[in-house]
PDB file of C-alpha atoms in Angstrom:
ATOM      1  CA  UNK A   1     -20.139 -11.797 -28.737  1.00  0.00           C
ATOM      2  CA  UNK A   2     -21.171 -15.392 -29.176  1.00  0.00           C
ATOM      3  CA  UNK A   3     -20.834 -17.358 -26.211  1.00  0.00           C
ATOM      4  CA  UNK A   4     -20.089 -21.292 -25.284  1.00  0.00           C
ATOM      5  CA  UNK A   5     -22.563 -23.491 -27.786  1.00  0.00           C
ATOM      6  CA  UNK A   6     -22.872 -27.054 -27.309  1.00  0.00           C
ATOM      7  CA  UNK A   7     -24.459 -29.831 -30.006  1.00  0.00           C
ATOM      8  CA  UNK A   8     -26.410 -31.248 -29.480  1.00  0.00           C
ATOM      9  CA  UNK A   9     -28.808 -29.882 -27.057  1.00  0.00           C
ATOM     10  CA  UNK A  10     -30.246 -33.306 -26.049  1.00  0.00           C
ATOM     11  CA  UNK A  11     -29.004 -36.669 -27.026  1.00  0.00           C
ATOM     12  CA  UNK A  12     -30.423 -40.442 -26.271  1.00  0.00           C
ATOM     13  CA  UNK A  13     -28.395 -43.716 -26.566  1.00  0.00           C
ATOM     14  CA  UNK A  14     -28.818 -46.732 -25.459  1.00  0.00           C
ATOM     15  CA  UNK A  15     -25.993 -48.839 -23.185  1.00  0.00           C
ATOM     16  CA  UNK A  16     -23.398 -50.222 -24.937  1.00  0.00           C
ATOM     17  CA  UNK A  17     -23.166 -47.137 -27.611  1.00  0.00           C
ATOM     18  CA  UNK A  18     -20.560 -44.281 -27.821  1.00  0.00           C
ATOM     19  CA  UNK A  19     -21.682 -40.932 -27.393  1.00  0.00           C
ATOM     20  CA  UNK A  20     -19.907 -37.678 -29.465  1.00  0.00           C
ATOM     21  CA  UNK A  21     -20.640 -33.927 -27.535  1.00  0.00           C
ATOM     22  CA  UNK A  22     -19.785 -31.332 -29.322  1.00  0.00           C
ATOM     23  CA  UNK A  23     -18.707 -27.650 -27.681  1.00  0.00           C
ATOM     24  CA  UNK A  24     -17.309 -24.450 -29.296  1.00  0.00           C
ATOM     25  CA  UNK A  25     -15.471 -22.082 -27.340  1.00  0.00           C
ATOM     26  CA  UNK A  26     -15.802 -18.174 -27.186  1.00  0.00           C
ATOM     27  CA  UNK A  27     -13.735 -16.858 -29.530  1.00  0.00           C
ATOM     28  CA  UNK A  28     -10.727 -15.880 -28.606  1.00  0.00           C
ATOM     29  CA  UNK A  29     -10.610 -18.445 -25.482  1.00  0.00           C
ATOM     30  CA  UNK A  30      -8.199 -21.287 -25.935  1.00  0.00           C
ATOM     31  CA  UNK A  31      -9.058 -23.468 -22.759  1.00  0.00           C
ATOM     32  CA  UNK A  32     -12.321 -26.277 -23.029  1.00  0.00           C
ATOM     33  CA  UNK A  33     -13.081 -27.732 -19.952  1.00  0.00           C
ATOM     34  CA  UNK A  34     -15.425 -30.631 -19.468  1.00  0.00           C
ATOM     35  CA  UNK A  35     -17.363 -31.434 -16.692  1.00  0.00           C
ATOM     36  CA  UNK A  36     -20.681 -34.164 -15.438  1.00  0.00           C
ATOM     37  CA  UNK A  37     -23.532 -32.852 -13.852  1.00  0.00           C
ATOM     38  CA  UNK A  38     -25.353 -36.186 -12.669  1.00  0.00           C
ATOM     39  CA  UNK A  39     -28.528 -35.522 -11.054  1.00  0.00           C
ATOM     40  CA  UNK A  40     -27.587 -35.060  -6.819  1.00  0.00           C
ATOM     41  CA  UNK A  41     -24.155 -34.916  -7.546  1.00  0.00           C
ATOM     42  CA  UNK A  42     -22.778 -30.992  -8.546  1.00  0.00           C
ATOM     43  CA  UNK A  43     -20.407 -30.815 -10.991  1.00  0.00           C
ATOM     44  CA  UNK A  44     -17.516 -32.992 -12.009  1.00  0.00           C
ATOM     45  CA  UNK A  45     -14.785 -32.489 -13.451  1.00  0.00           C
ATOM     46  CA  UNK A  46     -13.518 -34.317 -16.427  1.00  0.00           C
ATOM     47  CA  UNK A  47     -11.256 -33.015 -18.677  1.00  0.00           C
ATOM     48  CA  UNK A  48      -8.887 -29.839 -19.912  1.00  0.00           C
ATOM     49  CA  UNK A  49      -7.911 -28.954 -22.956  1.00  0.00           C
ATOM     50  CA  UNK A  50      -5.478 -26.186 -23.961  1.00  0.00           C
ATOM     51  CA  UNK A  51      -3.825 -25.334 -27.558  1.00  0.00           C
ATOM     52  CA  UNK A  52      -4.597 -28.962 -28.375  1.00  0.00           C
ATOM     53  CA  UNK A  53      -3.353 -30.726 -25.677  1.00  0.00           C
ATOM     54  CA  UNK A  54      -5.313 -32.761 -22.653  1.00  0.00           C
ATOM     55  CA  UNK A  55      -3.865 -30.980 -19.643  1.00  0.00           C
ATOM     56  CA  UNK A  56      -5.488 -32.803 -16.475  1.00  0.00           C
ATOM     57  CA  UNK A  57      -8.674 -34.981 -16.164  1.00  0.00           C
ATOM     58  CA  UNK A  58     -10.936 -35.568 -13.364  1.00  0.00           C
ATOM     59  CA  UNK A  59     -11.893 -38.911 -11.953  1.00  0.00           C
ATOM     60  CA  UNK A  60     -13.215 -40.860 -14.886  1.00  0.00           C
ATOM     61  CA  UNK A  61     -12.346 -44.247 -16.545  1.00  0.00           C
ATOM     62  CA  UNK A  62     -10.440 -43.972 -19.937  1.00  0.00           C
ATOM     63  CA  UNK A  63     -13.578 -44.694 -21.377  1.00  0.00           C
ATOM     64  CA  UNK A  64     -14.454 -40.783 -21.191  1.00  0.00           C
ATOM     65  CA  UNK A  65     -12.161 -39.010 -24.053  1.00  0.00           C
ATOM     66  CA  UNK A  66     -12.103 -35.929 -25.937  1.00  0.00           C
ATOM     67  CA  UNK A  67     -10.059 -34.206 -27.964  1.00  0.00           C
ATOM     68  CA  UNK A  68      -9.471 -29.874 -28.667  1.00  0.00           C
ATOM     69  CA  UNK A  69      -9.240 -29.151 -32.591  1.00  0.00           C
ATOM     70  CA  UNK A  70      -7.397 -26.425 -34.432  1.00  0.00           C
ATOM     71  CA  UNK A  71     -10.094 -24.350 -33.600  1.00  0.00           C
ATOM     72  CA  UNK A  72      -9.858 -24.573 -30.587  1.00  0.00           C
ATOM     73  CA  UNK A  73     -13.529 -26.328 -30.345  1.00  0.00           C
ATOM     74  CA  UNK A  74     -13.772 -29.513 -28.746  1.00  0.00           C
ATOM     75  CA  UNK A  75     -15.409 -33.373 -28.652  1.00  0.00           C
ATOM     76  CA  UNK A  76     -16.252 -35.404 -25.930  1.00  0.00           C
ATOM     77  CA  UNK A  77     -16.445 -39.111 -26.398  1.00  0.00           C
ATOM     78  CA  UNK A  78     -18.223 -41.472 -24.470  1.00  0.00           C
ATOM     79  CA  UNK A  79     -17.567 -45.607 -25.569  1.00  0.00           C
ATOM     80  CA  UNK A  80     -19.776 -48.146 -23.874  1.00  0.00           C
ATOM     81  CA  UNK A  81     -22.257 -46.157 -22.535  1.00  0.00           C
ATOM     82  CA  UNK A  82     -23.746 -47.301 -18.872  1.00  0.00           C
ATOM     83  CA  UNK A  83     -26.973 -45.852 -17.501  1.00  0.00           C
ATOM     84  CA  UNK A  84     -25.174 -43.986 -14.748  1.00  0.00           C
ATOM     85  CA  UNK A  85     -23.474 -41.523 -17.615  1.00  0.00           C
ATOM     86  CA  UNK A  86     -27.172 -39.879 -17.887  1.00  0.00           C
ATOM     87  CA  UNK A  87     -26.173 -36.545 -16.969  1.00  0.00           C
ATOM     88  CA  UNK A  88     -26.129 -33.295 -18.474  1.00  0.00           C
ATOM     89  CA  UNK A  89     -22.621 -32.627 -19.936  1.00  0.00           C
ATOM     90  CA  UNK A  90     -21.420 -28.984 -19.060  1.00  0.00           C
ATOM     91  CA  UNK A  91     -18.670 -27.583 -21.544  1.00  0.00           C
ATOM     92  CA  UNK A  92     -16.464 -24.209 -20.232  1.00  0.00           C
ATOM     93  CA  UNK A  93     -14.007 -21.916 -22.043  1.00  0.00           C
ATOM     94  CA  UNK A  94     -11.561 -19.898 -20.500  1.00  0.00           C
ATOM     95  CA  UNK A  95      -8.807 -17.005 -22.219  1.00  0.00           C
ATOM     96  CA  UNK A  96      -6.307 -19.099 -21.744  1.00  0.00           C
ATOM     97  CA  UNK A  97      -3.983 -21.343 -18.775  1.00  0.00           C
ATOM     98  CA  UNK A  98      -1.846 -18.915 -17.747  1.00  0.00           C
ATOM     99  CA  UNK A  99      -3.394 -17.786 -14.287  1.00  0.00           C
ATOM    100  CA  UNK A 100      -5.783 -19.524 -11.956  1.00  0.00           C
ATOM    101  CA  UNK A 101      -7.832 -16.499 -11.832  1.00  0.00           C
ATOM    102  CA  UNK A 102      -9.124 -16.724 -15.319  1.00  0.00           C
ATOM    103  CA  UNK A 103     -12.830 -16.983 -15.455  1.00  0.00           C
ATOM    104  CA  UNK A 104     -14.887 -20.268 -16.981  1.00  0.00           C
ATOM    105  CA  UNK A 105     -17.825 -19.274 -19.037  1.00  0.00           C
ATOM    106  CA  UNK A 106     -20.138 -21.957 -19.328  1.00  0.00           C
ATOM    107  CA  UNK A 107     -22.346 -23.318 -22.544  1.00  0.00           C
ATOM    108  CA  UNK A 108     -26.015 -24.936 -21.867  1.00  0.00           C
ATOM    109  CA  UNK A 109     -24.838 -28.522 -22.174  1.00  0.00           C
ATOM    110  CA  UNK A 110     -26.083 -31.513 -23.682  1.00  0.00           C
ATOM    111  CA  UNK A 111     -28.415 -33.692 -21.914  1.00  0.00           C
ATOM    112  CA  UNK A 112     -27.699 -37.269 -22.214  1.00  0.00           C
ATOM    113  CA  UNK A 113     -29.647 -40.347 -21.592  1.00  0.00           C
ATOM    114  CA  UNK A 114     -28.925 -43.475 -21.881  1.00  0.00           C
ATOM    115  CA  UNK A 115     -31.675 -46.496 -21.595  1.00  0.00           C
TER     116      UNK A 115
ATOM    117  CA  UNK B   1      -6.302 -31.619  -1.445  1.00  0.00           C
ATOM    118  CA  UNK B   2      -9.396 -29.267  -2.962  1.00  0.00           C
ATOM    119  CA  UNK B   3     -12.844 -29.177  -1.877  1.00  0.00           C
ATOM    120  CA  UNK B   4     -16.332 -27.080  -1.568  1.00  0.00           C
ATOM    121  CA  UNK B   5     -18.550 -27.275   1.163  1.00  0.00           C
ATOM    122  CA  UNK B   6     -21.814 -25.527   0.893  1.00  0.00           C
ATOM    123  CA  UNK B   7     -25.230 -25.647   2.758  1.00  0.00           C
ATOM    124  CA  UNK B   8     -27.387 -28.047   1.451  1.00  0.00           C
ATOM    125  CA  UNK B   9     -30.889 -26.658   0.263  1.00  0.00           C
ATOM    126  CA  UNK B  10     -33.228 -26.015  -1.149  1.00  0.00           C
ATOM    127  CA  UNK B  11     -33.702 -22.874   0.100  1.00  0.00           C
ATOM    128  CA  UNK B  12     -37.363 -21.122   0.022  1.00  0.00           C
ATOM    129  CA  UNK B  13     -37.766 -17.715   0.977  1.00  0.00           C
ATOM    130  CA  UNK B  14     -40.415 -14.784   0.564  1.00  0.00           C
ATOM    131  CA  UNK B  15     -39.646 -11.795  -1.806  1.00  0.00           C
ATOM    132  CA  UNK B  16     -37.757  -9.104   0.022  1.00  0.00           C
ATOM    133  CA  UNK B  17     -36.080 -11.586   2.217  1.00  0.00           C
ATOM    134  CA  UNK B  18     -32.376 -11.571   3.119  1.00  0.00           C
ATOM    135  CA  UNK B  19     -30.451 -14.343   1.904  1.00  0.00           C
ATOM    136  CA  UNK B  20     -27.073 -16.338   2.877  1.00  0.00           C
ATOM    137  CA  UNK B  21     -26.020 -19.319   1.429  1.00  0.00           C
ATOM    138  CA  UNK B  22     -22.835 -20.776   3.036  1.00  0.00           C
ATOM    139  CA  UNK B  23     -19.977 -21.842   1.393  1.00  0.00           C
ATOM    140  CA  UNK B  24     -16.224 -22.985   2.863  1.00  0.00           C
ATOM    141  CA  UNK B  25     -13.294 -24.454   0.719  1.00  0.00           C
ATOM    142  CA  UNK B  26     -10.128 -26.154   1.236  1.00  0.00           C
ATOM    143  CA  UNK B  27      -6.995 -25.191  -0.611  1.00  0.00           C
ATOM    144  CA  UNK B  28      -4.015 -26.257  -0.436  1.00  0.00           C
ATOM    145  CA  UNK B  29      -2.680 -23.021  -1.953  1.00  0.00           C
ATOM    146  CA  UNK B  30      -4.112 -19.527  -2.550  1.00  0.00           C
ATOM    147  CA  UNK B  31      -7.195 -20.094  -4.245  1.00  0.00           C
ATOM    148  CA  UNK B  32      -9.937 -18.009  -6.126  1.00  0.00           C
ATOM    149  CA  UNK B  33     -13.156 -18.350  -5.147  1.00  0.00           C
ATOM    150  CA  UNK B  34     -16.136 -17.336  -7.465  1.00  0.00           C
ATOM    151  CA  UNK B  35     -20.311 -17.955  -7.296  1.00  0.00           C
ATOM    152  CA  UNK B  36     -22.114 -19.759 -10.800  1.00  0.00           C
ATOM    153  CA  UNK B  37     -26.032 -19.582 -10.553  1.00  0.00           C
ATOM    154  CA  UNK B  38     -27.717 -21.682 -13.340  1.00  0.00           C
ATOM    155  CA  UNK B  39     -31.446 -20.498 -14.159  1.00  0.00           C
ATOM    156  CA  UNK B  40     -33.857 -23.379 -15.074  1.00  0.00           C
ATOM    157  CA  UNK B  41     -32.779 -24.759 -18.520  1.00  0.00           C
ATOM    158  CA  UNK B  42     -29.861 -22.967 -18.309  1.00  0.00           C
ATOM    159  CA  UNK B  43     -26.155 -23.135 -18.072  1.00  0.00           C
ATOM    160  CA  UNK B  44     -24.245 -22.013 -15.558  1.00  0.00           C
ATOM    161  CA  UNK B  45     -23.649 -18.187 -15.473  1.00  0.00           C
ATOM    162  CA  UNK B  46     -20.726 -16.148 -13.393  1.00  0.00           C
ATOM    163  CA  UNK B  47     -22.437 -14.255 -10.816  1.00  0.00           C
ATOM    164  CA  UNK B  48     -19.272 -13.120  -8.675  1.00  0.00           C
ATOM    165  CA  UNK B  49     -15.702 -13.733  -8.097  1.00  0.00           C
ATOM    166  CA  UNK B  50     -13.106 -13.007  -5.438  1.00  0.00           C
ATOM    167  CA  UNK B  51      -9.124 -12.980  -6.615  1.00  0.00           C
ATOM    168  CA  UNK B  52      -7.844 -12.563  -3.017  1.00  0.00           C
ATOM    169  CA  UNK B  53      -8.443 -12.460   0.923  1.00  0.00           C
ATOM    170  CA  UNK B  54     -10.623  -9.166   2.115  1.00  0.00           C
ATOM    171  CA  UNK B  55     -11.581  -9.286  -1.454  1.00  0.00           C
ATOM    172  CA  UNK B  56     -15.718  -8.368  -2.016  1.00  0.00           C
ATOM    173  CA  UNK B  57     -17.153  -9.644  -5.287  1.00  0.00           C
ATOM    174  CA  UNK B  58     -20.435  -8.066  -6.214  1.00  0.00           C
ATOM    175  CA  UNK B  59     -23.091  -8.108  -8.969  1.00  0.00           C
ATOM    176  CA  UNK B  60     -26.746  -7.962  -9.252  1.00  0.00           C
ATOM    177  CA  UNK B  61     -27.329  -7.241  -5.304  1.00  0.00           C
ATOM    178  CA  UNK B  62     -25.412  -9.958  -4.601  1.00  0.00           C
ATOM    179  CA  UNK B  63     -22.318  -9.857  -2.077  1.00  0.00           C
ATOM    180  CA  UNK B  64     -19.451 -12.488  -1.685  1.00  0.00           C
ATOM    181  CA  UNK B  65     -16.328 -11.695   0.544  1.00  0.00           C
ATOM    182  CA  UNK B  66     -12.966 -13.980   0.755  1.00  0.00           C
ATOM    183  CA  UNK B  67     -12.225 -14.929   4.146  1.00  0.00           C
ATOM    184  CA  UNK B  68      -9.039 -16.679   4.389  1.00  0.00           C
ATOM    185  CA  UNK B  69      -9.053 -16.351   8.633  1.00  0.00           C
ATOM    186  CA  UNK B  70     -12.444 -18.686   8.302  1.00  0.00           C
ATOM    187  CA  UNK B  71     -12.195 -19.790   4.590  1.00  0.00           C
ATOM    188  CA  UNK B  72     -15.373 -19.433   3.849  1.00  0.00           C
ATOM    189  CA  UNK B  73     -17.437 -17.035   1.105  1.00  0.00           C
ATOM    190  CA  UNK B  74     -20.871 -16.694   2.146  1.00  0.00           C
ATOM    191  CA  UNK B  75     -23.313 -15.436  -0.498  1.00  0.00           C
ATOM    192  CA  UNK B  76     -25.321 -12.885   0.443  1.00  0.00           C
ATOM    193  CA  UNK B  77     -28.816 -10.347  -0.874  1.00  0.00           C
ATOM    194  CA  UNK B  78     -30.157  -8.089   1.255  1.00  0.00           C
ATOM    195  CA  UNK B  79     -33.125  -8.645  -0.805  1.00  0.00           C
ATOM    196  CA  UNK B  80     -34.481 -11.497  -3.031  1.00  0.00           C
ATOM    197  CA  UNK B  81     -36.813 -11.585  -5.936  1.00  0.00           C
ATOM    198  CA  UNK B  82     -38.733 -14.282  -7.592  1.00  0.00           C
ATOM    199  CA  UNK B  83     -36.274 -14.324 -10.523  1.00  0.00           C
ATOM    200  CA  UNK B  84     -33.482 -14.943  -7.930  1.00  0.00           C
ATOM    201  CA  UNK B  85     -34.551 -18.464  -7.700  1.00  0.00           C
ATOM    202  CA  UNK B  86     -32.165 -20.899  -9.205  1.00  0.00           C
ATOM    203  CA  UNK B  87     -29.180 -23.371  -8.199  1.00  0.00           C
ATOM    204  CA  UNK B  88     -26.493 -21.758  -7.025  1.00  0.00           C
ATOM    205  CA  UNK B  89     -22.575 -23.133  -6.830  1.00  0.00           C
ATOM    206  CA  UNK B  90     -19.611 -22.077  -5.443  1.00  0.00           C
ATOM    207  CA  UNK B  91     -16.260 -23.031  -6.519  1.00  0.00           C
ATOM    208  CA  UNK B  92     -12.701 -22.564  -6.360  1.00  0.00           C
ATOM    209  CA  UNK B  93      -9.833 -22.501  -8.147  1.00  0.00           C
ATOM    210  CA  UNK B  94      -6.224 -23.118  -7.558  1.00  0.00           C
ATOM    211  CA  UNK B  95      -2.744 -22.243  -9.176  1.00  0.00           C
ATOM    212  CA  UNK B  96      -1.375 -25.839  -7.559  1.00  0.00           C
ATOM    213  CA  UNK B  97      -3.608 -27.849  -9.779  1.00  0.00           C
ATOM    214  CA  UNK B  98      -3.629 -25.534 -12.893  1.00  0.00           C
ATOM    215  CA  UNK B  99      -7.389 -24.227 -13.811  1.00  0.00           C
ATOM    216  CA  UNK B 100      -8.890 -27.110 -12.608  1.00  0.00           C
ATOM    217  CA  UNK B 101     -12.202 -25.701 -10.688  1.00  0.00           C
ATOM    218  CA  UNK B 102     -14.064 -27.128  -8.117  1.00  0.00           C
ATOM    219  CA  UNK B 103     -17.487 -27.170  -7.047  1.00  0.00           C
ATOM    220  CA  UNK B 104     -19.793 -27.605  -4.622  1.00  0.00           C
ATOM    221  CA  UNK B 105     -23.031 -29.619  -4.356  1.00  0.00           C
ATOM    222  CA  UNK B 106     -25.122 -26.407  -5.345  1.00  0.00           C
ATOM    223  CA  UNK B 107     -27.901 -25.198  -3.545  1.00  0.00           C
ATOM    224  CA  UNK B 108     -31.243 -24.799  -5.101  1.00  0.00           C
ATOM    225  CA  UNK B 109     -32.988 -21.315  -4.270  1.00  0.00           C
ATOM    226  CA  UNK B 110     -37.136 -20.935  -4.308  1.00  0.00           C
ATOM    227  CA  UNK B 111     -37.918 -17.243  -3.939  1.00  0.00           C
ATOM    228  CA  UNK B 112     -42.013 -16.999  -3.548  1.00  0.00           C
ATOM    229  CA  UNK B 113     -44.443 -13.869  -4.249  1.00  0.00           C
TER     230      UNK B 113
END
């Protein structure tokens, strides 16, 4: 069973720029979670999507948006890119939002940089 | 509200050695508790997870038990290898703020020959 893929694997922009990430869930899983892994900081959370719908985001200006497709696969946009959103962008799938207890599988992530 | 505590690293140790890496939460409901190691390059992988209190996850060696009278869930090997090293995170999860995990810091393992 395929899991969690990301595109693309790295990506470099410069400030200013929007940035489009890219993740595909396991099939079957109908949860994409988004989270920032900035160098010294662990994991952030940023956004949830379920059937569609954003269900909660993290602490991030509007700036940071996504959106879930049909599919169930997933985008995460990034408009006027600052140098503190270098960071390797972790995506996560789940079965679905019924229970708290359901298990996030995680994809490699992009790495982005931005000079 | 929600939040991870756990030690701060890195951690080296020699092969064979016993490991703990600490980890307490705060909930503000009933939470599940689970420990992600991510290899170098990698993303992060489940290791172990823990549904309820008393509850003992396990895989690969590894040990985690839910303690609700300390809330904490201590990571423990009774015997580490050199492909043990990594970054490990603990995190939680809570039915009051729908699947939204948490994490902590992580804490960076070195296991040497």
């Amino acid at each position: 069973e395929a899991g969690v893929t990301q595109s693309p694997t790295h990506l470099i922009k410069t400030r200013g720029q929007q940035a489009t990430l890219r993740c595909s869930p396991i099939s079957g899983h109908t949860s994409v979670y988004w989270y920032q892994q900035a160098l010294g900081l662990g994991l952030q959370f940023l956004l949830w999507y379920d059937e569609g719908e954003e269900r909660n985001r993290g602490n991030f200006p509007p700036r940071f948006s996504g959106r879930q497709f049909p599919n169930y696969s997933s985008e995460l946009n990034v408009n006027a890119l600052e140098l503190e959103d270098s960071a390797l962008y972790l995506c996560a799938s789940s079965l679905d939002s019924g229970g708290h207890e359901d298990t996030q599988y995680f994809g490699p992530g992009t790495r982005l940089t931005v000079l | 509200g929600n939040s991870v505590t756990q030690m701060e690293g890195p951690v080296t140790l020699s092969e064979e050695a016993f490991l703990t890496i600490n980890c307490t939460y705060t909930a503000t409901g009933y939470p599940s508790l689970f420990w992600y190691v991510q290899y170098p390059g990698e993303g992060l992988q489940l290791l172990l997870k823990a549904t309820k209190a008393d509850d003992k996850g396990s895989n690969k060696g590894f040990e985690a038990t839910y303690r609700k009278e300390t809330t904490s869930f201590h990571l423990e090997k009774g015997s580490v290898q050199v492909s043990d090293s990594a970054v490990y995170f603990c995190a939680l999860s809570d039915v009051n703020t729908g699947n939204q995990f948490y994490f902590g810091t992580g804490t960076s393992l070195t296991v040497i020959p």
